[in-house]
Tab-separated table of C-alpha atoms in Angstrom:
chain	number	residue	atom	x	y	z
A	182	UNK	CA	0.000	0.000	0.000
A	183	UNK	CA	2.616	2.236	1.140
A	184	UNK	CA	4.557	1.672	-2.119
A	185	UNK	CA	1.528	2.186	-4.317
A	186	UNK	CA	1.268	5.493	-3.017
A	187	UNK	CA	4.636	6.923	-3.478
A	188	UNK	CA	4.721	5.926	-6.872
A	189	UNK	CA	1.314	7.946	-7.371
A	190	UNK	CA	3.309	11.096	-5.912
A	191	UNK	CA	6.215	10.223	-7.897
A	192	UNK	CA	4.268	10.362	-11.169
A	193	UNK	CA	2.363	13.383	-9.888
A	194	UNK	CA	5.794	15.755	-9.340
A	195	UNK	CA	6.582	14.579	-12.859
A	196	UNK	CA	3.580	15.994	-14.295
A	197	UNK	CA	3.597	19.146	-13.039
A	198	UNK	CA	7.109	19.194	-13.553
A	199	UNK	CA	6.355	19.130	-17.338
A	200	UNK	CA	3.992	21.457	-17.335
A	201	UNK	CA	5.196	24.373	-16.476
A	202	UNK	CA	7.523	25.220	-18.774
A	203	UNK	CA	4.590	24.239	-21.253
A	204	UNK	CA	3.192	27.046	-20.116
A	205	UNK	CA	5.330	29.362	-19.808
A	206	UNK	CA	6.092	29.230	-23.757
A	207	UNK	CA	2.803	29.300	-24.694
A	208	UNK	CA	2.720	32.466	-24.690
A	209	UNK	CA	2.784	35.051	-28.080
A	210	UNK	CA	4.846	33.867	-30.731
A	211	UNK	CA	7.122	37.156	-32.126
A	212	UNK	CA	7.039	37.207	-35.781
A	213	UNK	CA	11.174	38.514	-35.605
A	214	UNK	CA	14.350	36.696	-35.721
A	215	UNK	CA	14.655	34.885	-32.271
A	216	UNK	CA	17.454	35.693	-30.448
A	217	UNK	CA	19.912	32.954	-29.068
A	218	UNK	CA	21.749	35.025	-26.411
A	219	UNK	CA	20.343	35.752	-22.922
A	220	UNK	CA	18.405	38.545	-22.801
A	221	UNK	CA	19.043	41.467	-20.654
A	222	UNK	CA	16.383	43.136	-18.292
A	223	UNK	CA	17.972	46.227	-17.673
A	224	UNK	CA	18.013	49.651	-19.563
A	225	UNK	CA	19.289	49.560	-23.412
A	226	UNK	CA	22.212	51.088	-23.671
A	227	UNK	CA	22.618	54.896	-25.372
A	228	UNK	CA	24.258	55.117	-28.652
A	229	UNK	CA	25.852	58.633	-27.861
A	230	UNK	CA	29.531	57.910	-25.751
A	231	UNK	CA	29.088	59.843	-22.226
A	232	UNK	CA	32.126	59.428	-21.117
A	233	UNK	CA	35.630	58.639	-22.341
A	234	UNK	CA	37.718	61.018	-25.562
A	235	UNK	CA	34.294	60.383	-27.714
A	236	UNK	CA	31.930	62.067	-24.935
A	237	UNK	CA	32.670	65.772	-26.547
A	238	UNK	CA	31.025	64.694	-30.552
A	239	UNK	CA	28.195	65.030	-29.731
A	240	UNK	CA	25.194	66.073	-31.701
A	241	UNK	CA	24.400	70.016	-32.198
A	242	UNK	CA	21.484	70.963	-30.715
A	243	UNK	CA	20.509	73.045	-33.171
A	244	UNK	CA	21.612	75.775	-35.218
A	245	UNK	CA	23.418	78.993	-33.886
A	246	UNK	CA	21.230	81.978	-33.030
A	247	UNK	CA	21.564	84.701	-35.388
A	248	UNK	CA	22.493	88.033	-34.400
A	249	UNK	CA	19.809	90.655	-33.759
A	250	UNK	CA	19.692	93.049	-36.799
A	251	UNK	CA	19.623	96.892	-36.041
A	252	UNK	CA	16.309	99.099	-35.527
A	253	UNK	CA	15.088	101.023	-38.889
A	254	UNK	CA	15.688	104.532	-38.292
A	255	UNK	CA	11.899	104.933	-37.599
A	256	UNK	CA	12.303	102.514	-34.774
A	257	UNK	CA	15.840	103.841	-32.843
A	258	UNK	CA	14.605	106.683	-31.179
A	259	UNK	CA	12.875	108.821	-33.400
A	260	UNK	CA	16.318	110.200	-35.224
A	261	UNK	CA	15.943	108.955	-38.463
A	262	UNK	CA	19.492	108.236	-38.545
A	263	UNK	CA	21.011	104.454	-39.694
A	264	UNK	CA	23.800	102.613	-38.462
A	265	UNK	CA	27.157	103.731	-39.109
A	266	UNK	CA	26.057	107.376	-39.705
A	267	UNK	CA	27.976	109.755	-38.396
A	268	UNK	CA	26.349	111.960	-35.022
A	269	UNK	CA	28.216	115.393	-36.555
A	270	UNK	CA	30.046	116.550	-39.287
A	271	UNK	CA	33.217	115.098	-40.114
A	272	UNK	CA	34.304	118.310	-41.260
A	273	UNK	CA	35.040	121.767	-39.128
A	274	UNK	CA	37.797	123.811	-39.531
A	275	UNK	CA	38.579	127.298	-37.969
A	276	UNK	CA	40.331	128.971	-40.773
A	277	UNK	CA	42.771	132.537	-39.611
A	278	UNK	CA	43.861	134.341	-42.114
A	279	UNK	CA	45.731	137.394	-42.142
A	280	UNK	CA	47.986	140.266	-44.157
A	281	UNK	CA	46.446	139.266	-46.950
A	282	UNK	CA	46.028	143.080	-48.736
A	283	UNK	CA	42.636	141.548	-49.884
A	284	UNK	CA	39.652	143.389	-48.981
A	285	UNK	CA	37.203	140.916	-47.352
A	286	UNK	CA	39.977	138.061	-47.046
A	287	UNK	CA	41.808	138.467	-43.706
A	288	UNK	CA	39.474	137.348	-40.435
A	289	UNK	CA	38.732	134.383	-39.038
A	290	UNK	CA	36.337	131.913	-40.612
A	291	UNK	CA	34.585	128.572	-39.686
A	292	UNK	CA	33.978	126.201	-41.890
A	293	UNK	CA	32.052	122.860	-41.861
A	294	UNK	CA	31.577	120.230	-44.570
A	295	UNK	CA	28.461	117.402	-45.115
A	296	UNK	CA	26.473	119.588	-45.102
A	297	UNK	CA	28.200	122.789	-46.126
A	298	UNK	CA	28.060	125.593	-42.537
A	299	UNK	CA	29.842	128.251	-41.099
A	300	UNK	CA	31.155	131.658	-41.932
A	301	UNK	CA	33.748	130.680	-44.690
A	302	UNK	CA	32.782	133.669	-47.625
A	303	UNK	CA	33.658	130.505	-50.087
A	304	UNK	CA	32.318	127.689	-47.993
A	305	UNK	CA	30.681	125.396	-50.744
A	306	UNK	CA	34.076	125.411	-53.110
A	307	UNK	CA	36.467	125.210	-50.492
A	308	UNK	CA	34.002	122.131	-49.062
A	309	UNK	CA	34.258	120.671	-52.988
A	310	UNK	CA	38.060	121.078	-52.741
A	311	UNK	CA	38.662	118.932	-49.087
A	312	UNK	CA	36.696	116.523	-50.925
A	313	UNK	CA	38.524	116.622	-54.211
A	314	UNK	CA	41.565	116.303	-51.839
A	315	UNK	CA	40.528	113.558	-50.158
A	316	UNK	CA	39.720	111.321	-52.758
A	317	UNK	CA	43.449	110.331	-53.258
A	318	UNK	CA	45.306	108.980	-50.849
A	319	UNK	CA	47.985	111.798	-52.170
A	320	UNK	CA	45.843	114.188	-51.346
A	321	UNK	CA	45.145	112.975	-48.015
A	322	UNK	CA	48.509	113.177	-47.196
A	323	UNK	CA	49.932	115.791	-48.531
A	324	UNK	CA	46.926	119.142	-48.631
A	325	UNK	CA	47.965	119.817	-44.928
A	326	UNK	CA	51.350	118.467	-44.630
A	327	UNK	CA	54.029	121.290	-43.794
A	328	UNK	CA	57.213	121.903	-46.116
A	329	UNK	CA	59.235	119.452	-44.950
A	330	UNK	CA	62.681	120.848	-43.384
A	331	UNK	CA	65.892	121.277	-45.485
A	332	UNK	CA	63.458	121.522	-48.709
A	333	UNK	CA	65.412	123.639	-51.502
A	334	UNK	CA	62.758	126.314	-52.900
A	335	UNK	CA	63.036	129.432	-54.672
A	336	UNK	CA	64.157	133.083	-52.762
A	337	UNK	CA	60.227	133.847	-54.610
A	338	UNK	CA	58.711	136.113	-51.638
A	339	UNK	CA	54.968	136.376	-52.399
A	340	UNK	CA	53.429	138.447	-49.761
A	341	UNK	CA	53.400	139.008	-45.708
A	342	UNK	CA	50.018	137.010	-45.977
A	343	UNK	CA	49.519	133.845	-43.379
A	344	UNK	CA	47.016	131.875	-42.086
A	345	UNK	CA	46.719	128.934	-39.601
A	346	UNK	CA	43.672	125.911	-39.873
A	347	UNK	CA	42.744	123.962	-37.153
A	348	UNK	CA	39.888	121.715	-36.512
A	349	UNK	CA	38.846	118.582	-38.194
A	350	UNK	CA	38.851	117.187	-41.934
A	351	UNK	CA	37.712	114.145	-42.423
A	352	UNK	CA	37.672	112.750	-39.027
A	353	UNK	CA	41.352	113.628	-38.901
A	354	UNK	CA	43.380	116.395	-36.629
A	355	UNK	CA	44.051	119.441	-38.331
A	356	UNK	CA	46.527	122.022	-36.813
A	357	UNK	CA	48.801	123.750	-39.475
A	358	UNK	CA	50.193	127.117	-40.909
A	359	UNK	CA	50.805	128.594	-43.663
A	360	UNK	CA	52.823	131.762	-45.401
A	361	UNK	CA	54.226	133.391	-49.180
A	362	UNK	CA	57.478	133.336	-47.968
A	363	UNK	CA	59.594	131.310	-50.636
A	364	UNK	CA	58.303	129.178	-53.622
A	365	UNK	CA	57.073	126.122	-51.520
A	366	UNK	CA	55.131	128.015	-49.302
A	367	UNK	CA	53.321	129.687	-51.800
A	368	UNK	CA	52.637	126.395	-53.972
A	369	UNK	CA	51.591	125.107	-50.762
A	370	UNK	CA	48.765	127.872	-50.126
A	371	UNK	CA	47.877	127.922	-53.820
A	372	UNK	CA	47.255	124.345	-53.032
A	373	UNK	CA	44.742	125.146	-50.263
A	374	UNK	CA	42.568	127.772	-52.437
A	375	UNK	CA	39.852	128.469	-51.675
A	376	UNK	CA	40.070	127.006	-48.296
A	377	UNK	CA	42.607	129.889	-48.248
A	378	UNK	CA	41.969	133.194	-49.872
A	379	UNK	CA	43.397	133.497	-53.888
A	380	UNK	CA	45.749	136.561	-52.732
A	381	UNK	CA	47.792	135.439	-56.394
């Protein structure tokens, strides 16, 4: 009797020993390739390196943000005036001139340029002449640029006349003299009509 019962619990654990792992894979069928490995539980793993020489390339996030344009000249304050233009005239010189034997020509004059001001009695041409002037870079250089020293010039004496110009042309210091006294000087001034008076 005894016997005939442990086989019956013998046969028993057997059959439910066999079916539970029937049951366990009876569950969906996957219509993809079945892997062999072991599979993992845990989080997939990110494609992008974190860590290590790699961990810098990594993806932009986007592209750059452009740079904020500047207001239309309705928009910056009522003005009217764009950027890059210029607050005041580039242009103001103080022009002295005396001993000149010219009526009207000796005094002292001011003189602005873009747009044409002052008291200069010849302030639009002598405006059109700075310009013409600086043009070239020769010009630039060389309208207010003394007589350099140990120049040879003629013994030509053309006048007690003088003047002195100070101020600004063209954004530039201006502080220079000028005089008849020998050839040079006088090509010099003849060079700065009709900033200067013609006294010729």
């Amino acid at each position: 009797m005894l016997r005939r019962l442990a086989l019956t619990a013998v046969v028993s654990l057997a059959a439910l020993a066999t079916a539970v792992p029937a049951s366990t894979a009876s569950g969906p069928v996957s219509s993809g390739p079945v892997s062999s490995g072991p599979v993992s539980s845990g989080p997939v793993p990110s494609a992008v390196p974190t860590t290590g020489p790699f961990a810098a390339a990594r993806p932009s996030l986007g592209p750059l943000p452009l740079p904020v344009p500047p207001l239309p000249g309705f928009l910056d304050g009522g003005e009217g005036k764009g950027t890059g233009e210029a607050d005041e005239v580039l242009t103001r010189l103080t022009v002295s001139v005396e001993n000149t034997g010219v009526a009207g020509a000796d005094g002292t004059f001011e003189l602005e340029c873009g747009p044409t001001g002052g008291s200069h009695p010849q302030g639009q041409a002598a405006c059109d002449r700075l310009a013409e002037a600086g043009a070239t870079r020769a010009g630039r250089q060389e309208l207010f640029r003394p007589t350099p020293e140990g120049t040879m010039c003629t013994m030509i004496h053309g006048g007690d006349a003088t003047a002195r110009i100070v101020g600004t042309w063209e954004g530039r210091a201006v502080d220079t003299t000028a005089s008849r006294r020998d050839g040079c000087e006088i090509a010099r001034w003849n060079s700065l009509v009709p900033v200067l008076p013609d006294v010729r």
